[in-house]
GROMACS .gro file of C-alpha atoms in nm:
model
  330
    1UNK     CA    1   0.000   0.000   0.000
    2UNK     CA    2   0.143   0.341  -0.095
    3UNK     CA    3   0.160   0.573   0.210
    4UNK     CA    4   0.149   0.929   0.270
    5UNK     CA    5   0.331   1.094   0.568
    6UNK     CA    6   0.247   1.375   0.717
    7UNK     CA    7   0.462   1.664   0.850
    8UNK     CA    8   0.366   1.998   1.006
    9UNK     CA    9   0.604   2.317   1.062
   10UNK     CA   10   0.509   2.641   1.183
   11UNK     CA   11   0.340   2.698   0.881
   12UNK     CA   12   0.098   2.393   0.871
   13UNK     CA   13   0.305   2.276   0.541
   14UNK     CA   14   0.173   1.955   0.408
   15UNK     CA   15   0.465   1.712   0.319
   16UNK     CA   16   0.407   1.364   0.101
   17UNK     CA   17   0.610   1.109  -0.008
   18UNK     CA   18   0.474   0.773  -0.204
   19UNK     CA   19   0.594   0.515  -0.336
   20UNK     CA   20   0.343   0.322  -0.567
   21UNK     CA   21   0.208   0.305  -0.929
   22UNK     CA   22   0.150   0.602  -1.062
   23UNK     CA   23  -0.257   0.581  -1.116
   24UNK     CA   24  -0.338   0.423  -0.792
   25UNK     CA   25  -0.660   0.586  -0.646
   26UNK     CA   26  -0.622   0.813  -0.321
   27UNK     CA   27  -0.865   0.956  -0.028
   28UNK     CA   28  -0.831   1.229   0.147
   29UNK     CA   29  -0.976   1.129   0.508
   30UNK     CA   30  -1.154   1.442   0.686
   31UNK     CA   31  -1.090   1.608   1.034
   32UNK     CA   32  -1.145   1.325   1.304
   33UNK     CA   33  -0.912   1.095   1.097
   34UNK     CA   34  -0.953   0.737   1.007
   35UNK     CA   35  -1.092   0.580   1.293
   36UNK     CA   36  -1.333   0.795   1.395
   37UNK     CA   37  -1.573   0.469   1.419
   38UNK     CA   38  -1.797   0.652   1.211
   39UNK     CA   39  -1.797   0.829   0.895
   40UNK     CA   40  -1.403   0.858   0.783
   41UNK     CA   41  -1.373   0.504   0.904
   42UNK     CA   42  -1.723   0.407   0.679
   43UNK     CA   43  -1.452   0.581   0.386
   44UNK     CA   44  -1.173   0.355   0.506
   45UNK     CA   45  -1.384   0.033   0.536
   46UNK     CA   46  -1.449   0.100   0.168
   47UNK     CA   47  -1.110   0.155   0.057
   48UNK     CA   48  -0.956  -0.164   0.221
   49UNK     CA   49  -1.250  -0.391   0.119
   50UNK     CA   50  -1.142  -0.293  -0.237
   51UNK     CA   51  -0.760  -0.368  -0.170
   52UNK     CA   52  -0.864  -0.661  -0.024
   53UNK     CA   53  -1.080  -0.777  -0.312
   54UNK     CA   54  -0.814  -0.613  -0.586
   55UNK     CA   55  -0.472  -0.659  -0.422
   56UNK     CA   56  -0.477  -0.296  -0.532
   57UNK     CA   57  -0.296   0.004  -0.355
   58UNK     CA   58  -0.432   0.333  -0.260
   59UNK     CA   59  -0.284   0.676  -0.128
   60UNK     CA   60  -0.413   0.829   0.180
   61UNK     CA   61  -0.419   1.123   0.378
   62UNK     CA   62  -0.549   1.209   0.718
   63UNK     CA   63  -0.590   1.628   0.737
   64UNK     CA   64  -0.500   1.721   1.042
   65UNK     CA   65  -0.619   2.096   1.017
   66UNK     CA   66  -0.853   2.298   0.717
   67UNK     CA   67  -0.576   2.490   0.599
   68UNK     CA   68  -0.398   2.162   0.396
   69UNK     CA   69  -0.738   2.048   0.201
   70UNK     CA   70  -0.615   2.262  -0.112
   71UNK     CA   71  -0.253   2.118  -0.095
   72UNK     CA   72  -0.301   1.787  -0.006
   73UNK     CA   73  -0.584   1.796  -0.319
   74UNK     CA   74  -0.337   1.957  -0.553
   75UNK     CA   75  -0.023   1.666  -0.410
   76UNK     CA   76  -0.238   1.386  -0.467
   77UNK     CA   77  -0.319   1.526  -0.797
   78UNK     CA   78   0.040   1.584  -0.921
   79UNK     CA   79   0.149   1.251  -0.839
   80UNK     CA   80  -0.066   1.136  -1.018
   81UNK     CA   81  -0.340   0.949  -0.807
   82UNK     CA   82  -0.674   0.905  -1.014
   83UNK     CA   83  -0.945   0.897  -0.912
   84UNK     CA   84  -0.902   1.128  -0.568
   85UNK     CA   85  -1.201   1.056  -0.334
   86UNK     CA   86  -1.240   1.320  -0.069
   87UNK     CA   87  -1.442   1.215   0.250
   88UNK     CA   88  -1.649   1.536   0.337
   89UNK     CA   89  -1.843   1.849   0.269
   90UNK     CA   90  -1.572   2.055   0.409
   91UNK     CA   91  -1.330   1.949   0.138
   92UNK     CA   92  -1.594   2.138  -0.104
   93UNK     CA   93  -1.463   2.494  -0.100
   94UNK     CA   94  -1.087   2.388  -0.183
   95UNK     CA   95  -1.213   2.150  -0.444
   96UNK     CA   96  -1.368   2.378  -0.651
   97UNK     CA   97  -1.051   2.597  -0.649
   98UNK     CA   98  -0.848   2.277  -0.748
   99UNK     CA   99  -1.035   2.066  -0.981
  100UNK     CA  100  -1.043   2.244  -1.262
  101UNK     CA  101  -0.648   2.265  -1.246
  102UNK     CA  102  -0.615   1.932  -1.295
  103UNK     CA  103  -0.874   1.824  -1.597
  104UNK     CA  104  -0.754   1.464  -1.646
  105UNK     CA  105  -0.776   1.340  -1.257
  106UNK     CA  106  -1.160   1.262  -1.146
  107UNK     CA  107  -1.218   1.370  -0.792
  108UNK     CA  108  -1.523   1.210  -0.604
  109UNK     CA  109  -1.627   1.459  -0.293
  110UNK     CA  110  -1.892   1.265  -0.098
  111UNK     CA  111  -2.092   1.456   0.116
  112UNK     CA  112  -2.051   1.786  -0.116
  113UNK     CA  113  -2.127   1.887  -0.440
  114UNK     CA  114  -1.906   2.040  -0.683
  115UNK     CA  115  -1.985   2.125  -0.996
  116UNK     CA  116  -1.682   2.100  -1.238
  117UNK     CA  117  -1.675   1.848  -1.563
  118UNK     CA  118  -1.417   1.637  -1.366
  119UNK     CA  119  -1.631   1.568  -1.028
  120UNK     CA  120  -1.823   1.357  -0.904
  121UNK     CA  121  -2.071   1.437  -0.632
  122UNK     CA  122  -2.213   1.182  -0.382
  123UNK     CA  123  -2.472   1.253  -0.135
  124UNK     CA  124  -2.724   1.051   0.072
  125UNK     CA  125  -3.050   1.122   0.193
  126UNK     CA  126  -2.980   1.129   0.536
  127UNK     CA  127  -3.293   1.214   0.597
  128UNK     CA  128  -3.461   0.880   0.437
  129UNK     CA  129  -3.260   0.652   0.702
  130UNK     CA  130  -3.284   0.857   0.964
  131UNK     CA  131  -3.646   0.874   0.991
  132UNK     CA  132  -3.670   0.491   1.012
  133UNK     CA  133  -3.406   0.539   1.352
  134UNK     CA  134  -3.660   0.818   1.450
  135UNK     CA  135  -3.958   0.523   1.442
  136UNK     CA  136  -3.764   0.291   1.648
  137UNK     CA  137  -3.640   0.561   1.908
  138UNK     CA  138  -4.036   0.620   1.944
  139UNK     CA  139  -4.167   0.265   1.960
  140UNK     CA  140  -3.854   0.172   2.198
  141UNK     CA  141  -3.915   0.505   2.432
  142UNK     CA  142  -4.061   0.456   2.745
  143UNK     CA  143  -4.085   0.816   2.874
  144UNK     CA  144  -4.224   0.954   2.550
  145UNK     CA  145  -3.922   1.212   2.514
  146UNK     CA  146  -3.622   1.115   2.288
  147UNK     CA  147  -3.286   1.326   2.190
  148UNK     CA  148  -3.091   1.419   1.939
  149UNK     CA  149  -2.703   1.530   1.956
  150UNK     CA  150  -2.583   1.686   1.634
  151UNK     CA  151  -2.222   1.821   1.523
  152UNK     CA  152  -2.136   2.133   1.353
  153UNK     CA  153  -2.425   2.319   1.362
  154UNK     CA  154  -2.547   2.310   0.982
  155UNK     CA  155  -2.817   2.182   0.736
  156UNK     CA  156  -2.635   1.874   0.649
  157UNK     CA  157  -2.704   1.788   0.999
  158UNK     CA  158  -2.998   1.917   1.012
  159UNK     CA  159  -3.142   1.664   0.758
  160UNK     CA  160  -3.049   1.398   1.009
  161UNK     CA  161  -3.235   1.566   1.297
  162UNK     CA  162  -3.587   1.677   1.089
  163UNK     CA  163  -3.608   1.290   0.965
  164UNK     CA  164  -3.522   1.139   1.283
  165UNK     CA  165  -3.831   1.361   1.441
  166UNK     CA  166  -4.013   1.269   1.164
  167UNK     CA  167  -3.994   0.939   1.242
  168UNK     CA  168  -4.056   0.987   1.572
  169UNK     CA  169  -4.352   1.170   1.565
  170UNK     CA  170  -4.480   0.906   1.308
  171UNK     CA  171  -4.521   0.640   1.566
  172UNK     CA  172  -4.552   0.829   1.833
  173UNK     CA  173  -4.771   1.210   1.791
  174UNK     CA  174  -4.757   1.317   2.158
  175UNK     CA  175  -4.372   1.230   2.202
  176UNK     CA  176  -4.141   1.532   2.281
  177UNK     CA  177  -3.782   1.576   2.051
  178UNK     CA  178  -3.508   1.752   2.218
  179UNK     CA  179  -3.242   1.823   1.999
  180UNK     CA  180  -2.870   2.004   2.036
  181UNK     CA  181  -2.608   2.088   1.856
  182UNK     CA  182  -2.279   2.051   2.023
  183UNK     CA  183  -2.131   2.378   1.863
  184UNK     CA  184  -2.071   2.626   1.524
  185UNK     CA  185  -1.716   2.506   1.433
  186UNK     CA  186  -1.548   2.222   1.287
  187UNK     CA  187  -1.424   2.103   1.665
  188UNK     CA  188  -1.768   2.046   1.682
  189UNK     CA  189  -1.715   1.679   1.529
  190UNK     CA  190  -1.466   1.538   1.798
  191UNK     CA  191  -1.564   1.685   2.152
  192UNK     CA  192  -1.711   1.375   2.316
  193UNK     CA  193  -1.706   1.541   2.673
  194UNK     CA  194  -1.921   1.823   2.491
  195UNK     CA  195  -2.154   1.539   2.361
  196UNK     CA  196  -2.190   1.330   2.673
  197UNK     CA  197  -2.257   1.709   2.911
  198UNK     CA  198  -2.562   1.695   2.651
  199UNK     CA  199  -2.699   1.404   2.680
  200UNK     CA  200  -2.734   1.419   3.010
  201UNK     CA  201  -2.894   1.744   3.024
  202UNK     CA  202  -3.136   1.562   2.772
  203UNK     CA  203  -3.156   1.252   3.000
  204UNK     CA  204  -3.220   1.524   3.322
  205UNK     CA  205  -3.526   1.613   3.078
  206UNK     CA  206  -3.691   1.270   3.037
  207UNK     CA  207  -3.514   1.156   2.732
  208UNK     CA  208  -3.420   0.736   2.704
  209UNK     CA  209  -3.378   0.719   2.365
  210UNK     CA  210  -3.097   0.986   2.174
  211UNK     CA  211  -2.951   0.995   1.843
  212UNK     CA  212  -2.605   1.130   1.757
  213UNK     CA  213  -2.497   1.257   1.445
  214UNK     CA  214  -2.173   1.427   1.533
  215UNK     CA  215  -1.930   1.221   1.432
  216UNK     CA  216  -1.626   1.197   1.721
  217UNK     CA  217  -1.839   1.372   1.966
  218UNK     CA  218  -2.132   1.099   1.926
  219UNK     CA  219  -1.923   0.877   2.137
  220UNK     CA  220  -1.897   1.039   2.414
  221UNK     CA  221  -2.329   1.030   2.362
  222UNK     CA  222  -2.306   0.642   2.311
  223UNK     CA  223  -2.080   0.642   2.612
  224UNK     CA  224  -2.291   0.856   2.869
  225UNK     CA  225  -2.602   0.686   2.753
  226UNK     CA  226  -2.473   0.409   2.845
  227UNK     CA  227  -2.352   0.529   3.204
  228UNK     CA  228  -2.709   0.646   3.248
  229UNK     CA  229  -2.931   0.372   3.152
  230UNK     CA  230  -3.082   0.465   2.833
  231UNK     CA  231  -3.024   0.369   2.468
  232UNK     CA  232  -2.851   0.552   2.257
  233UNK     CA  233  -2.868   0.573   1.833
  234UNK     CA  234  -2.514   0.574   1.676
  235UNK     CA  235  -2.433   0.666   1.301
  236UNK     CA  236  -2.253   0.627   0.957
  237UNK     CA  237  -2.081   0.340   1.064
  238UNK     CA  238  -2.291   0.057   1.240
  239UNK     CA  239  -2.206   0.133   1.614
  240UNK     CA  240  -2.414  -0.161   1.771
  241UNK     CA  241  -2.067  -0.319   1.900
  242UNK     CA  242  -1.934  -0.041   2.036
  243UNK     CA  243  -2.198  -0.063   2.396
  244UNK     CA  244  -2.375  -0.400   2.334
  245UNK     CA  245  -2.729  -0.404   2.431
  246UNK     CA  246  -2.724   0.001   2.493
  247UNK     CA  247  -2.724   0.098   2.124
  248UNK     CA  248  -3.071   0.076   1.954
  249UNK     CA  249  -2.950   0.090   1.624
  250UNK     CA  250  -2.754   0.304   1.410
  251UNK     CA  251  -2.829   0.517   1.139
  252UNK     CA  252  -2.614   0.345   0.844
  253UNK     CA  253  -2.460   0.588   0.572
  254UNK     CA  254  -2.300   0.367   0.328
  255UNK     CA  255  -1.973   0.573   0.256
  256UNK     CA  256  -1.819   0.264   0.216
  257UNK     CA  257  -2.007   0.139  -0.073
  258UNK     CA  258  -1.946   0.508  -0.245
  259UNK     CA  259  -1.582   0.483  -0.205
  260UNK     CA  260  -1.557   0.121  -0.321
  261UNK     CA  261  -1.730   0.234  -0.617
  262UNK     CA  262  -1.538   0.482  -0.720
  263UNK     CA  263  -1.197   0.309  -0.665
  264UNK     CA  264  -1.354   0.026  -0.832
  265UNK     CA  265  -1.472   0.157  -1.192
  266UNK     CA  266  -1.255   0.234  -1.451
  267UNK     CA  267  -1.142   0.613  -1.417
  268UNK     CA  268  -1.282   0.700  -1.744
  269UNK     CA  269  -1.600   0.539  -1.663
  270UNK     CA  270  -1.690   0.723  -1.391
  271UNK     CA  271  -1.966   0.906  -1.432
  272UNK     CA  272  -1.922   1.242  -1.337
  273UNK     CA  273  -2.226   1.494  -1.161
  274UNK     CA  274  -2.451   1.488  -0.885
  275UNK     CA  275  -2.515   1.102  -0.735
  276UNK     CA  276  -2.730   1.062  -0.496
  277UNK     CA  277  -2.770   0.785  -0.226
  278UNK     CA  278  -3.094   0.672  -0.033
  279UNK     CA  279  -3.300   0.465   0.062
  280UNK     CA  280  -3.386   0.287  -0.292
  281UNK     CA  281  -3.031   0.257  -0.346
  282UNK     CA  282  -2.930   0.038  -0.026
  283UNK     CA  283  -2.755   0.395   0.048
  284UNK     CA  284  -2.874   0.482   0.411
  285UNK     CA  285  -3.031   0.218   0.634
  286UNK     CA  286  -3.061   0.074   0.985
  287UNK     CA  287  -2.814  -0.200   1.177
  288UNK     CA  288  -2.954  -0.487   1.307
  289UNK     CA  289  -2.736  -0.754   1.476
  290UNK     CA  290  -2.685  -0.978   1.747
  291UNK     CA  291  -2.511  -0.652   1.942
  292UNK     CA  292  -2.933  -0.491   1.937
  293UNK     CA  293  -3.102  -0.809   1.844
  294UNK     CA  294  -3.294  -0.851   2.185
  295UNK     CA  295  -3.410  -0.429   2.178
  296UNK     CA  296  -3.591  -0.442   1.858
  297UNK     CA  297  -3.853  -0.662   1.837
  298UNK     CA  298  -4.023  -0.825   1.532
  299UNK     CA  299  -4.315  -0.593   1.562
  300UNK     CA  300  -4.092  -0.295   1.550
  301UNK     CA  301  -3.893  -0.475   1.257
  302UNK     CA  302  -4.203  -0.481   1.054
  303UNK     CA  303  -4.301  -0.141   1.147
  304UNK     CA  304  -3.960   0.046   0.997
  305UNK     CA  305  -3.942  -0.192   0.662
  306UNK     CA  306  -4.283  -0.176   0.620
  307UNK     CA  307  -4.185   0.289   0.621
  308UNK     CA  308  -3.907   0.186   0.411
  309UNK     CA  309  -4.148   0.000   0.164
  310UNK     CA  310  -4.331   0.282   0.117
  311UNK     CA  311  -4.071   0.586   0.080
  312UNK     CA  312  -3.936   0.394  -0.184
  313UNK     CA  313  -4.250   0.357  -0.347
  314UNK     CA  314  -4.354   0.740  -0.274
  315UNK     CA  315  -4.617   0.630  -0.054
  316UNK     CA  316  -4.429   0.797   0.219
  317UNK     CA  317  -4.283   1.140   0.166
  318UNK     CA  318  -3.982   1.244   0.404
  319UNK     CA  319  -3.904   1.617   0.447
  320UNK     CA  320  -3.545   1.709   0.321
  321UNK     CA  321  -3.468   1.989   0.543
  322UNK     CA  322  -3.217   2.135   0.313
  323UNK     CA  323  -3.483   2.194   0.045
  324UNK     CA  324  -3.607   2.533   0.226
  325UNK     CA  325  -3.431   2.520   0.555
  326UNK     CA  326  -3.765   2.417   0.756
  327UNK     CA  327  -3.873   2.139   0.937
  328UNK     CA  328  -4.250   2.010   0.984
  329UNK     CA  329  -4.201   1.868   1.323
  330UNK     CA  330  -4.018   2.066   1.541
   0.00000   0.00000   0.00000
């Protein structure tokens, strides 16, 4: 496998040095790095199941701070990685400065869109998966109050929150949402002690059911739910195993399958423009394993696939939140 070290000087400089065939694919991993146990880590899964499965090699980088997106884009570019998957909406900005530099490498942002001859976009419908945590949070809730811990406080995450209440309010009218985000910046991702201080201000308000979307900073949520006897939602990645018999379910965001696409199809096959990932498409989802198996029963089972049935179908019609920045259930 090719690797990429990292070096920082006063300056924040971005070093690289490789080794490796010269059109070997690359990710750039967001802030939170790697194994973040949820979404960069959904990225990595996706990267090593197709080295696995290929005997391929891949370049990597983990960004250690926002100002070496643009140079770490424009090093993987020169040395001629193709395709370049970046793991993030945050790596938008620098990519539109930087694809159109380099017209013959394909760069796959997933979780942004770009829109440049040479990029492709992913995105999910959060909001499709997340309602079908929202119904279980309500049918598994006991006090009729549920929570929601999100990241960096923007629409992205937003989405999660309006379908998980969605959800929520579909099996259960009366029940009361709380929902907090842990801050305005991108340290809003990995501050776990941040998440845990609000979950149990949620908890001290009734909740025994919350979901996290905030990457790092959800486990210190999975953790404290734990500590205080409720059950806890995890996300991106399936977080069942990380507290056994604690975590409901998670919200599943298949990253993974996105980059194993991408480093799996021919670079000049790729199909450039906006792609877009939900429920239809096995792109978002629930976990159930032998970690939740005895919290969901087969009632509840039937409930949420029964939903999912009929969002595919359009029977079912799930807010997006970041159509017009409004929420039916509050």
């Amino acid at each position: 496998m090719t690797l990429f070290k990292t070096f920082y000087g006063t300056v924040a400089a971005l070093a690289i040095t490789a080794t490796g065939a010269l059109a070997d694919p690359a990710i750039i991993f967001d802030l939170g790095g790697k194994f973040d146990r949820s979404f960069n880590e959904a990225a990595f899964n996706g990267a090593e199941q197709w080295a696995e499965e290929t005997g391929g090699s891949y370049r990597e980088i983990e960004l250690q701070s926002d100002a070496q997106r643009e140079q770490a884009m424009r090093r993987l570019a020169e040395a001629g990685a193709n395709p370049v998957v970046m793991a993030g909406f945050s790596q938008a900005s620098s990519l539109a400065v930087v694809a159109p530099d380099y017209p013959d490498t394909t760069f796959v942002i997933i979780d942004g869109v770009v829109d440049a001859p040479n990029v492709r976009s992913v995105i999910f419908s959060e909001h499709e998966g997340s309602y079908l945590v929202g119904m279980l949070a309500g049918l598994a809730s006991e006090t009729g109050t549920v929570g929601f811990v999100g990241g960096m406080d923007i629409p992205l995450i937003s989405r999660f929150g309006c379908g998980y209440a969605q959800g929520v309010r579909a099996v259960n009218p009366e029940a009361t949402i709380i929902q907090n985000m842990t801050g305005t910046t991108p340290a809003a991702w990995n501050d776990p002690v941040r998440g845990g201080e609000l979950t149990r201000a949620q908890v001290a308000q009734g909740a025994d059911v919350v979901f996290a979307a905030a990457g790092g900073t959800g486990l210190g949520v999975l953790q404290t739910a734990e500590d205080e006897g409720i059950l806890s939602i995890g996300v991106d990645s399936n977080q069942n195993y990380l507290h056994p018999g604690s975590v409901l379910t998670s919200m599943l965001k298949r990253v993974d399958v996105a980059v194993y696409d991408a480093f799996s199809t021919p670079v000049d096959e790729i199909e450039t423009g906006i792609h877009v990932f939900g429920l239809a498409e096995d792109g978002v989802g629930y976990a159930l394993d032998e970690h939740n198996a005895d919290l969901i029963t087969e009632d509840m089972i039937a409930q949420v696939d029964a939903a999912r049935a009929a969002i595919i179908a359009g029977e079912i019609s799930v807010h997006n939140y970041t159509e017009d920045g409004m929420c039916p259930v509050e």
